[in-house]
PDB file of C-alpha atoms in Angstrom:
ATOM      1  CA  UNK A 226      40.206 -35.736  32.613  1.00  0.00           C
ATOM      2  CA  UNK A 227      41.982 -35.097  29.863  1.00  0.00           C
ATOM      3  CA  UNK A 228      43.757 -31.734  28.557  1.00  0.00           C
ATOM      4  CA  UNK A 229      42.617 -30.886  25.513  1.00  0.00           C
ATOM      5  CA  UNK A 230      44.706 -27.869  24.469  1.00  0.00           C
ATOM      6  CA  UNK A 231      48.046 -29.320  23.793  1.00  0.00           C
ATOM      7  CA  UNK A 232      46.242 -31.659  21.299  1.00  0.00           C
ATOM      8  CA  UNK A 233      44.398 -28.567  19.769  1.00  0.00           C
ATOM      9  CA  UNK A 234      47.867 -26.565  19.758  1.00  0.00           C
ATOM     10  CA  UNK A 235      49.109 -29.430  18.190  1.00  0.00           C
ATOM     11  CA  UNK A 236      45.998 -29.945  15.308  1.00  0.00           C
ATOM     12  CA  UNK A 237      47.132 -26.290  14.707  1.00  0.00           C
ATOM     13  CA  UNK A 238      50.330 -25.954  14.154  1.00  0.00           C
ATOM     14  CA  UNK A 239      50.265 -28.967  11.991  1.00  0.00           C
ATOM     15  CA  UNK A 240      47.502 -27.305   9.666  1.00  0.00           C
ATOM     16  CA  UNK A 241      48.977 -23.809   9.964  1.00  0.00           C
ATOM     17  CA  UNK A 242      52.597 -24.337  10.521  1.00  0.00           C
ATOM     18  CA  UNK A 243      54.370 -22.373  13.462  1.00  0.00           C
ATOM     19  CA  UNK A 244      52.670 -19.524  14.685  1.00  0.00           C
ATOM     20  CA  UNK A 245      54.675 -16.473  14.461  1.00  0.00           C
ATOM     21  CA  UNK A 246      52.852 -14.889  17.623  1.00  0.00           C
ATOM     22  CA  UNK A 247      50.304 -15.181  20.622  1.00  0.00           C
ATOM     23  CA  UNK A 248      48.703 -13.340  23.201  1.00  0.00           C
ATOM     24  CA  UNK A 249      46.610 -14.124  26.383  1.00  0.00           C
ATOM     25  CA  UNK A 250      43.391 -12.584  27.290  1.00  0.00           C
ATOM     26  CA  UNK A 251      41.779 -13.429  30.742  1.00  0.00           C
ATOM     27  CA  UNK A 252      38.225 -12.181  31.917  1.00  0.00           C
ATOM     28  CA  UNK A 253      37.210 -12.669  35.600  1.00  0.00           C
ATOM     29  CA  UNK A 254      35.889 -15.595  36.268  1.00  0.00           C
ATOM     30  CA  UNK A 255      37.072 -17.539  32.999  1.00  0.00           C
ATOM     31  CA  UNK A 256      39.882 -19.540  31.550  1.00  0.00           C
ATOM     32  CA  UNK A 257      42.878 -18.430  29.717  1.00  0.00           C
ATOM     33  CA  UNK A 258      41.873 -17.588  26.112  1.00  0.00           C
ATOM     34  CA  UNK A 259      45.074 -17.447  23.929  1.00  0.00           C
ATOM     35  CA  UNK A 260      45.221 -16.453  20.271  1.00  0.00           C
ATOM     36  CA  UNK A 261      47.653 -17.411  17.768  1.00  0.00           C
ATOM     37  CA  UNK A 262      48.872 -15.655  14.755  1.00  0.00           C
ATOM     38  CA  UNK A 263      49.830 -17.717  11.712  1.00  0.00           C
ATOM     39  CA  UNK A 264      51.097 -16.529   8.705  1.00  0.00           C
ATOM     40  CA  UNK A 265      51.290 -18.059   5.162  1.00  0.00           C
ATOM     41  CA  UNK A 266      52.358 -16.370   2.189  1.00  0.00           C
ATOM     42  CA  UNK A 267      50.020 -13.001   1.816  1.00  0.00           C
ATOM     43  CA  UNK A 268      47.411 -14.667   4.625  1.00  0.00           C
ATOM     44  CA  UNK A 269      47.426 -14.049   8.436  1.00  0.00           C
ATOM     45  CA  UNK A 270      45.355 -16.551  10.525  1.00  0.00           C
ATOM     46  CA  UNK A 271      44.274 -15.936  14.133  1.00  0.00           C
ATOM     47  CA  UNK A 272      43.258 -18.971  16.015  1.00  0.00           C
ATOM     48  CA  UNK A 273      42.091 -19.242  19.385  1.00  0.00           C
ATOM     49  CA  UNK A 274      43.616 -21.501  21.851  1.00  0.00           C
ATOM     50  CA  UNK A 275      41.477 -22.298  25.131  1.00  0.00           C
ATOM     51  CA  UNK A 276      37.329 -22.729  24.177  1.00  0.00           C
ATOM     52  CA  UNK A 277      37.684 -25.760  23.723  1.00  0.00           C
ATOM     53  CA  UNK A 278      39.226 -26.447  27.285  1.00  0.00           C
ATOM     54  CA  UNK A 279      35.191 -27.247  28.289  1.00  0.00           C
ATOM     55  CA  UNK A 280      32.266 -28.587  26.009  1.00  0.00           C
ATOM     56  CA  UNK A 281      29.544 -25.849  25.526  1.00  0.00           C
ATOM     57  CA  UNK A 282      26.424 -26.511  27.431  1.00  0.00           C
ATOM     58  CA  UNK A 283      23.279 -25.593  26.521  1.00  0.00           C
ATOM     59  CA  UNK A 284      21.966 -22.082  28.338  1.00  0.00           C
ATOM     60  CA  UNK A 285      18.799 -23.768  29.041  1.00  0.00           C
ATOM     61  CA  UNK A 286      20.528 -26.736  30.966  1.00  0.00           C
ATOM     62  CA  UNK A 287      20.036 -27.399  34.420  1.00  0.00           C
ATOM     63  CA  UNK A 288      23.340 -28.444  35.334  1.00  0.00           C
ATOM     64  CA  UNK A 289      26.473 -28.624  32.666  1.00  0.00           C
ATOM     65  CA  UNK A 290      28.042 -31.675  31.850  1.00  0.00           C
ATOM     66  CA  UNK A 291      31.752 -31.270  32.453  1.00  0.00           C
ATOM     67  CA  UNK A 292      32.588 -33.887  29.355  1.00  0.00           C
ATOM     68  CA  UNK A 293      29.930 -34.141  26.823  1.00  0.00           C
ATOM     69  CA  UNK A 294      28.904 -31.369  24.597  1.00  0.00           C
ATOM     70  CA  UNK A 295      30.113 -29.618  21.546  1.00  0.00           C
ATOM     71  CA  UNK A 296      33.852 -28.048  21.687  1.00  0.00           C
ATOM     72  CA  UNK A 297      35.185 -25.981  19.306  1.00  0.00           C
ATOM     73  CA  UNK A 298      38.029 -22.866  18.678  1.00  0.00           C
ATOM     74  CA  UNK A 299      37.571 -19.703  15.931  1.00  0.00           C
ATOM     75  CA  UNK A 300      39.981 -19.065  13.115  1.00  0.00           C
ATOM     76  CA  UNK A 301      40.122 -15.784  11.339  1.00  0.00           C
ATOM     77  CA  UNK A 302      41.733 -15.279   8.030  1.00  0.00           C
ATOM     78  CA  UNK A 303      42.326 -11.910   6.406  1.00  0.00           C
ATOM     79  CA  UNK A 304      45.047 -10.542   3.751  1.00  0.00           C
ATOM     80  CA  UNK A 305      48.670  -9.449   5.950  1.00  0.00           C
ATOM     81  CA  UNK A 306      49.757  -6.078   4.852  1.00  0.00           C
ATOM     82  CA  UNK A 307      46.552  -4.415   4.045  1.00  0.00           C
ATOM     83  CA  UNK A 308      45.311  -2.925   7.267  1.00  0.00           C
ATOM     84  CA  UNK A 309      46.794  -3.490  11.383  1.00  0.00           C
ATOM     85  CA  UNK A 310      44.272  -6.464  12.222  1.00  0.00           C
ATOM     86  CA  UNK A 311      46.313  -7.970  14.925  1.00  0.00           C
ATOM     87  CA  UNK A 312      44.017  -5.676  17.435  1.00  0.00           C
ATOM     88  CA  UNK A 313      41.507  -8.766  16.336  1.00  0.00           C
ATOM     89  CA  UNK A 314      43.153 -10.385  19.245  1.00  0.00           C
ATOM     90  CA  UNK A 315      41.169  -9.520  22.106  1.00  0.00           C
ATOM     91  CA  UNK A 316      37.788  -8.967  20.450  1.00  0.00           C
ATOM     92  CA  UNK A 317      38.287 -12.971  19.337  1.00  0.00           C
ATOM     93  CA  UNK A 318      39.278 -13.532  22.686  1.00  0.00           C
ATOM     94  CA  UNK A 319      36.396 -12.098  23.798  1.00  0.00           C
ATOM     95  CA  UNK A 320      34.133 -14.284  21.097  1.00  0.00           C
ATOM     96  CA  UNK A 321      36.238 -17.512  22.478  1.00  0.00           C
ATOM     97  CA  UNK A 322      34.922 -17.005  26.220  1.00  0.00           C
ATOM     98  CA  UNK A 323      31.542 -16.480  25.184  1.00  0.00           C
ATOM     99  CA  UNK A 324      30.307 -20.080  26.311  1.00  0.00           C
ATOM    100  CA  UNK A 325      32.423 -19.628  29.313  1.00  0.00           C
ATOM    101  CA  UNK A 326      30.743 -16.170  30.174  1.00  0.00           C
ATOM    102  CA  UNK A 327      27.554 -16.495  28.177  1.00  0.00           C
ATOM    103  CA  UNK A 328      26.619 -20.057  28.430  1.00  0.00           C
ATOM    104  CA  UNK A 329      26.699 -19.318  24.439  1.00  0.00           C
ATOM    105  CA  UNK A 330      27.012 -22.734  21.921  1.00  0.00           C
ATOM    106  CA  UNK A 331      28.476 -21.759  18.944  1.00  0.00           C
ATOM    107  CA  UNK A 332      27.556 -23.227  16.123  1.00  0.00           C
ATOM    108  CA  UNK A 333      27.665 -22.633  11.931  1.00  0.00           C
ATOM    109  CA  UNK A 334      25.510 -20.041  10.897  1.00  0.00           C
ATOM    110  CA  UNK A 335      25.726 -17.904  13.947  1.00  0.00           C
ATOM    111  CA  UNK A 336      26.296 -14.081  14.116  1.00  0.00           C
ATOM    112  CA  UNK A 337      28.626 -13.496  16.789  1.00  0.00           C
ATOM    113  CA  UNK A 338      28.814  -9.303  17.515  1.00  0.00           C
ATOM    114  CA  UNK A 339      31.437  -7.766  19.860  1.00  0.00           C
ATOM    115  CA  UNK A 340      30.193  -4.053  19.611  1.00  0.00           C
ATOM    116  CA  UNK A 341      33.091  -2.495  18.049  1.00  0.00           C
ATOM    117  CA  UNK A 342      35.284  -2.612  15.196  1.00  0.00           C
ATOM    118  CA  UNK A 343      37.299  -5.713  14.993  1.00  0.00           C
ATOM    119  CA  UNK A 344      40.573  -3.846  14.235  1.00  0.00           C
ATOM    120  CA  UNK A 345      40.981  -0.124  13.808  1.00  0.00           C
ATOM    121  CA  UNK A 346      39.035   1.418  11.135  1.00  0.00           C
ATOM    122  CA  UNK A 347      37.431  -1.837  10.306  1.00  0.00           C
ATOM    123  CA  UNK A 348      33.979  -2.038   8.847  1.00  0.00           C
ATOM    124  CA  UNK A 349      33.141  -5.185  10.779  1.00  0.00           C
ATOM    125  CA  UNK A 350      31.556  -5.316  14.038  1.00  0.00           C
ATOM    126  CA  UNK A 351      30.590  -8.968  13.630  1.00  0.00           C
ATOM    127  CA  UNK A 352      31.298 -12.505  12.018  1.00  0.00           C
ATOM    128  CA  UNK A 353      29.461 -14.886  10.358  1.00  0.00           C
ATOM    129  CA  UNK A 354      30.390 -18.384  11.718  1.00  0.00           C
ATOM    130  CA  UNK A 355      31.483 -20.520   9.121  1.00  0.00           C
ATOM    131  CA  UNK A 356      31.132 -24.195   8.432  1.00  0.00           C
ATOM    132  CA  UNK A 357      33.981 -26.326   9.714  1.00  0.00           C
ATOM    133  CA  UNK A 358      36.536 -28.991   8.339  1.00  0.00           C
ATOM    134  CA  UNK A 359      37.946 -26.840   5.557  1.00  0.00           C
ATOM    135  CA  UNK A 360      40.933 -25.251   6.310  1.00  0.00           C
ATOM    136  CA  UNK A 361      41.598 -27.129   9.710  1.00  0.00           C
ATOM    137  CA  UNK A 362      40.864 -30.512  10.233  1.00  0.00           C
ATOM    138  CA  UNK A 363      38.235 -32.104  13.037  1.00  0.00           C
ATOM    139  CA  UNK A 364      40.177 -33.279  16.261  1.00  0.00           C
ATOM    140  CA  UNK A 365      38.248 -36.343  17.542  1.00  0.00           C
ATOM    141  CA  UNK A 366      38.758 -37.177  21.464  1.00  0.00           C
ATOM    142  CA  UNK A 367      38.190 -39.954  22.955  1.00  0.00           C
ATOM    143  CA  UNK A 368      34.715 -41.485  23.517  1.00  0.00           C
ATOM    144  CA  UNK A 369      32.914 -39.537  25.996  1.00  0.00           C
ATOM    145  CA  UNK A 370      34.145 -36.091  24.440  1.00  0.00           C
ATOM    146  CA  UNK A 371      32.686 -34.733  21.026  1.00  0.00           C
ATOM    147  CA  UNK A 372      35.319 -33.745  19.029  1.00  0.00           C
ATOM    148  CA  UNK A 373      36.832 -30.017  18.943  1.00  0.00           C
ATOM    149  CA  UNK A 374      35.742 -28.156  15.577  1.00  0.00           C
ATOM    150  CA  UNK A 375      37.206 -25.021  14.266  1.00  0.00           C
ATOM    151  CA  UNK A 376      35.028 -22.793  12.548  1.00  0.00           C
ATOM    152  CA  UNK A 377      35.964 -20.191  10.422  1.00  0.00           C
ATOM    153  CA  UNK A 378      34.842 -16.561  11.003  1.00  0.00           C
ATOM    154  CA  UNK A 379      33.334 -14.048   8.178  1.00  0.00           C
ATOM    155  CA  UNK A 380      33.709 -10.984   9.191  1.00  0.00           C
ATOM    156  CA  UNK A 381      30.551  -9.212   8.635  1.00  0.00           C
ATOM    157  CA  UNK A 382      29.400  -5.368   7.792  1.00  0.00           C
ATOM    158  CA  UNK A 383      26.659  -3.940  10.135  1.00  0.00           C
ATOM    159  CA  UNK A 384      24.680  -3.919   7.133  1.00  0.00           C
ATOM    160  CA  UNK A 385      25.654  -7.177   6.110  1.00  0.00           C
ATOM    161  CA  UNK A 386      24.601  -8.677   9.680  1.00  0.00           C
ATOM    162  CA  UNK A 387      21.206  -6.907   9.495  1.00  0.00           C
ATOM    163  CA  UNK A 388      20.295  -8.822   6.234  1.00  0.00           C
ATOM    164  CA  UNK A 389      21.481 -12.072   7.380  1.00  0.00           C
ATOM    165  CA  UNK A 390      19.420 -11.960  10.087  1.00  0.00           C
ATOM    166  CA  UNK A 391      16.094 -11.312   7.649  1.00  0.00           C
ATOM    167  CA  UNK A 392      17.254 -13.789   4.614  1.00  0.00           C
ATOM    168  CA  UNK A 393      19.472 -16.064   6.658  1.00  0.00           C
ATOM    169  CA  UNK A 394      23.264 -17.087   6.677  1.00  0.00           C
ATOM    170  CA  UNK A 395      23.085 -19.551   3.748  1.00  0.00           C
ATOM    171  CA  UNK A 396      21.632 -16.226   1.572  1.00  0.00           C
ATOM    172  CA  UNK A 397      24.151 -14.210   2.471  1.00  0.00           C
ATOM    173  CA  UNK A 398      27.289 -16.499   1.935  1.00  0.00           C
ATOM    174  CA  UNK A 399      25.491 -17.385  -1.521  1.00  0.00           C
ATOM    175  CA  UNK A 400      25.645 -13.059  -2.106  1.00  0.00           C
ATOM    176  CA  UNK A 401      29.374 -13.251  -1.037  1.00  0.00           C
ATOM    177  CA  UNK A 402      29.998 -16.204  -3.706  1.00  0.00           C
ATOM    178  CA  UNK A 403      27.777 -14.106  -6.433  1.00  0.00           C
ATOM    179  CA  UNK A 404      29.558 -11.193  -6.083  1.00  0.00           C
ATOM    180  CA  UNK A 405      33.173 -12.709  -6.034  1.00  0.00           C
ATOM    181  CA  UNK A 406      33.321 -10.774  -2.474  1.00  0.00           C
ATOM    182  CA  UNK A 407      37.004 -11.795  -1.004  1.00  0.00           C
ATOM    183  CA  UNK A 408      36.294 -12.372   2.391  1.00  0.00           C
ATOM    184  CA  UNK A 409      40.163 -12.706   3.314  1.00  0.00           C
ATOM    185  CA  UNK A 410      40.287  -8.322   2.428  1.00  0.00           C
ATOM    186  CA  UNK A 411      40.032  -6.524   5.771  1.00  0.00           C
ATOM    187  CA  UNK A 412      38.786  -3.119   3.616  1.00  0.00           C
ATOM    188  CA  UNK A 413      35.972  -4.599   1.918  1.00  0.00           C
ATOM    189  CA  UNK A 414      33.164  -3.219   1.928  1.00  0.00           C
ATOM    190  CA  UNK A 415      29.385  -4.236   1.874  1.00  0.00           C
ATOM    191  CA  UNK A 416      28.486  -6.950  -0.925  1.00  0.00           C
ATOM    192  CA  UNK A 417      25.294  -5.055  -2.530  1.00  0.00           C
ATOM    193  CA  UNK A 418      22.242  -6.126  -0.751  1.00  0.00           C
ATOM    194  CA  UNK A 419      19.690  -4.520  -3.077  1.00  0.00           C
TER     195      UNK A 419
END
């Protein structure tokens, strides 16, 4: 079998550069979840490190297959200097074992919720996942394994999260565009949902 993560590490670092941190969460009864913090110009990016160790499996699965099923890690983006964010650590941690602990597949157009504010004083309690392939690059494996996908997270208002879940993900990212809403500003506030 092989070990994914140095190849994701790798995928990483040459889409983000070096990362200029990283911490390590573990939760009883899971794998090591590390996140990495990346920063370019005005722009910090957290990326996990460890989801895609194991392919999701379906909750509804009898048994889980240990090699075929969708992998993937989360990247975060938001502006550096604005607000402390780099509390985000553990709550992504916690979004990265969700498969692990939750027998969760996490896929585009998902609300992922961890209860809390992401950071201090942050008006998110949730993301949005995003679509993948933009900012960080598809890393195939070799035939059996699906490839590892890194999906960008939205962070999401609790007001924001109750709409999307009436009107959808696709109307709410089309909102965000309308409204010129930078999704990078951990401050924000709502886009108007009116």
């Amino acid at each position: 079998m092989v070990d994914v993560l140095p190849l994701v590490e790798a995928r990483l670092n040459t889409a983000l550069g070096e990362p200029d941190a990283r911490a390590a969460v573990t939760f009883l009864g899971t794998d090591r979840i590390e996140v990495l913090r990346f920063q370019e110009g005005d722009v910090l990016r957290y990326a996990t490190l460890g989801m895609s160790a194991h392919p999701m499996a379906d909750p509804t699965a009898m048994l889980a297959d240990p090699v075929k099923g969708p992998r993937a890690e989360l990247v975060l983006s938001v502006r550096a200097g604005v607000a402390d964010t780099d509390p985000v650590l553990r709550p992504l941690a916690v979004l990265a074992a969700s498969p692990q602990v939750e027998g969760l597949v996490v896929t585009p157009g998902a609300s992922l919720d961890v209860g809390e504010p992401l950071w201090p004083g942050a008006p998110f309690t949730s993301v949005l996942v995003g679509e993948p392939g933009g900012l960080v690059e598809d890393l195939d494996l070799d035939d059996p394994l699906d490839p590892v996908r890194f999906l960008p997270l939205l962070p999401m208002t609790p007001n924001e999260a109750a709409w999307k879940r009436v009107h959808g993900a696709q109307a709410l990212q089309e909102r965000w565009l309308a409204n010129g809403t930078d999704l990078r500003d951990p401050t924000r506030r709502s886009v108007p949902l009116d």
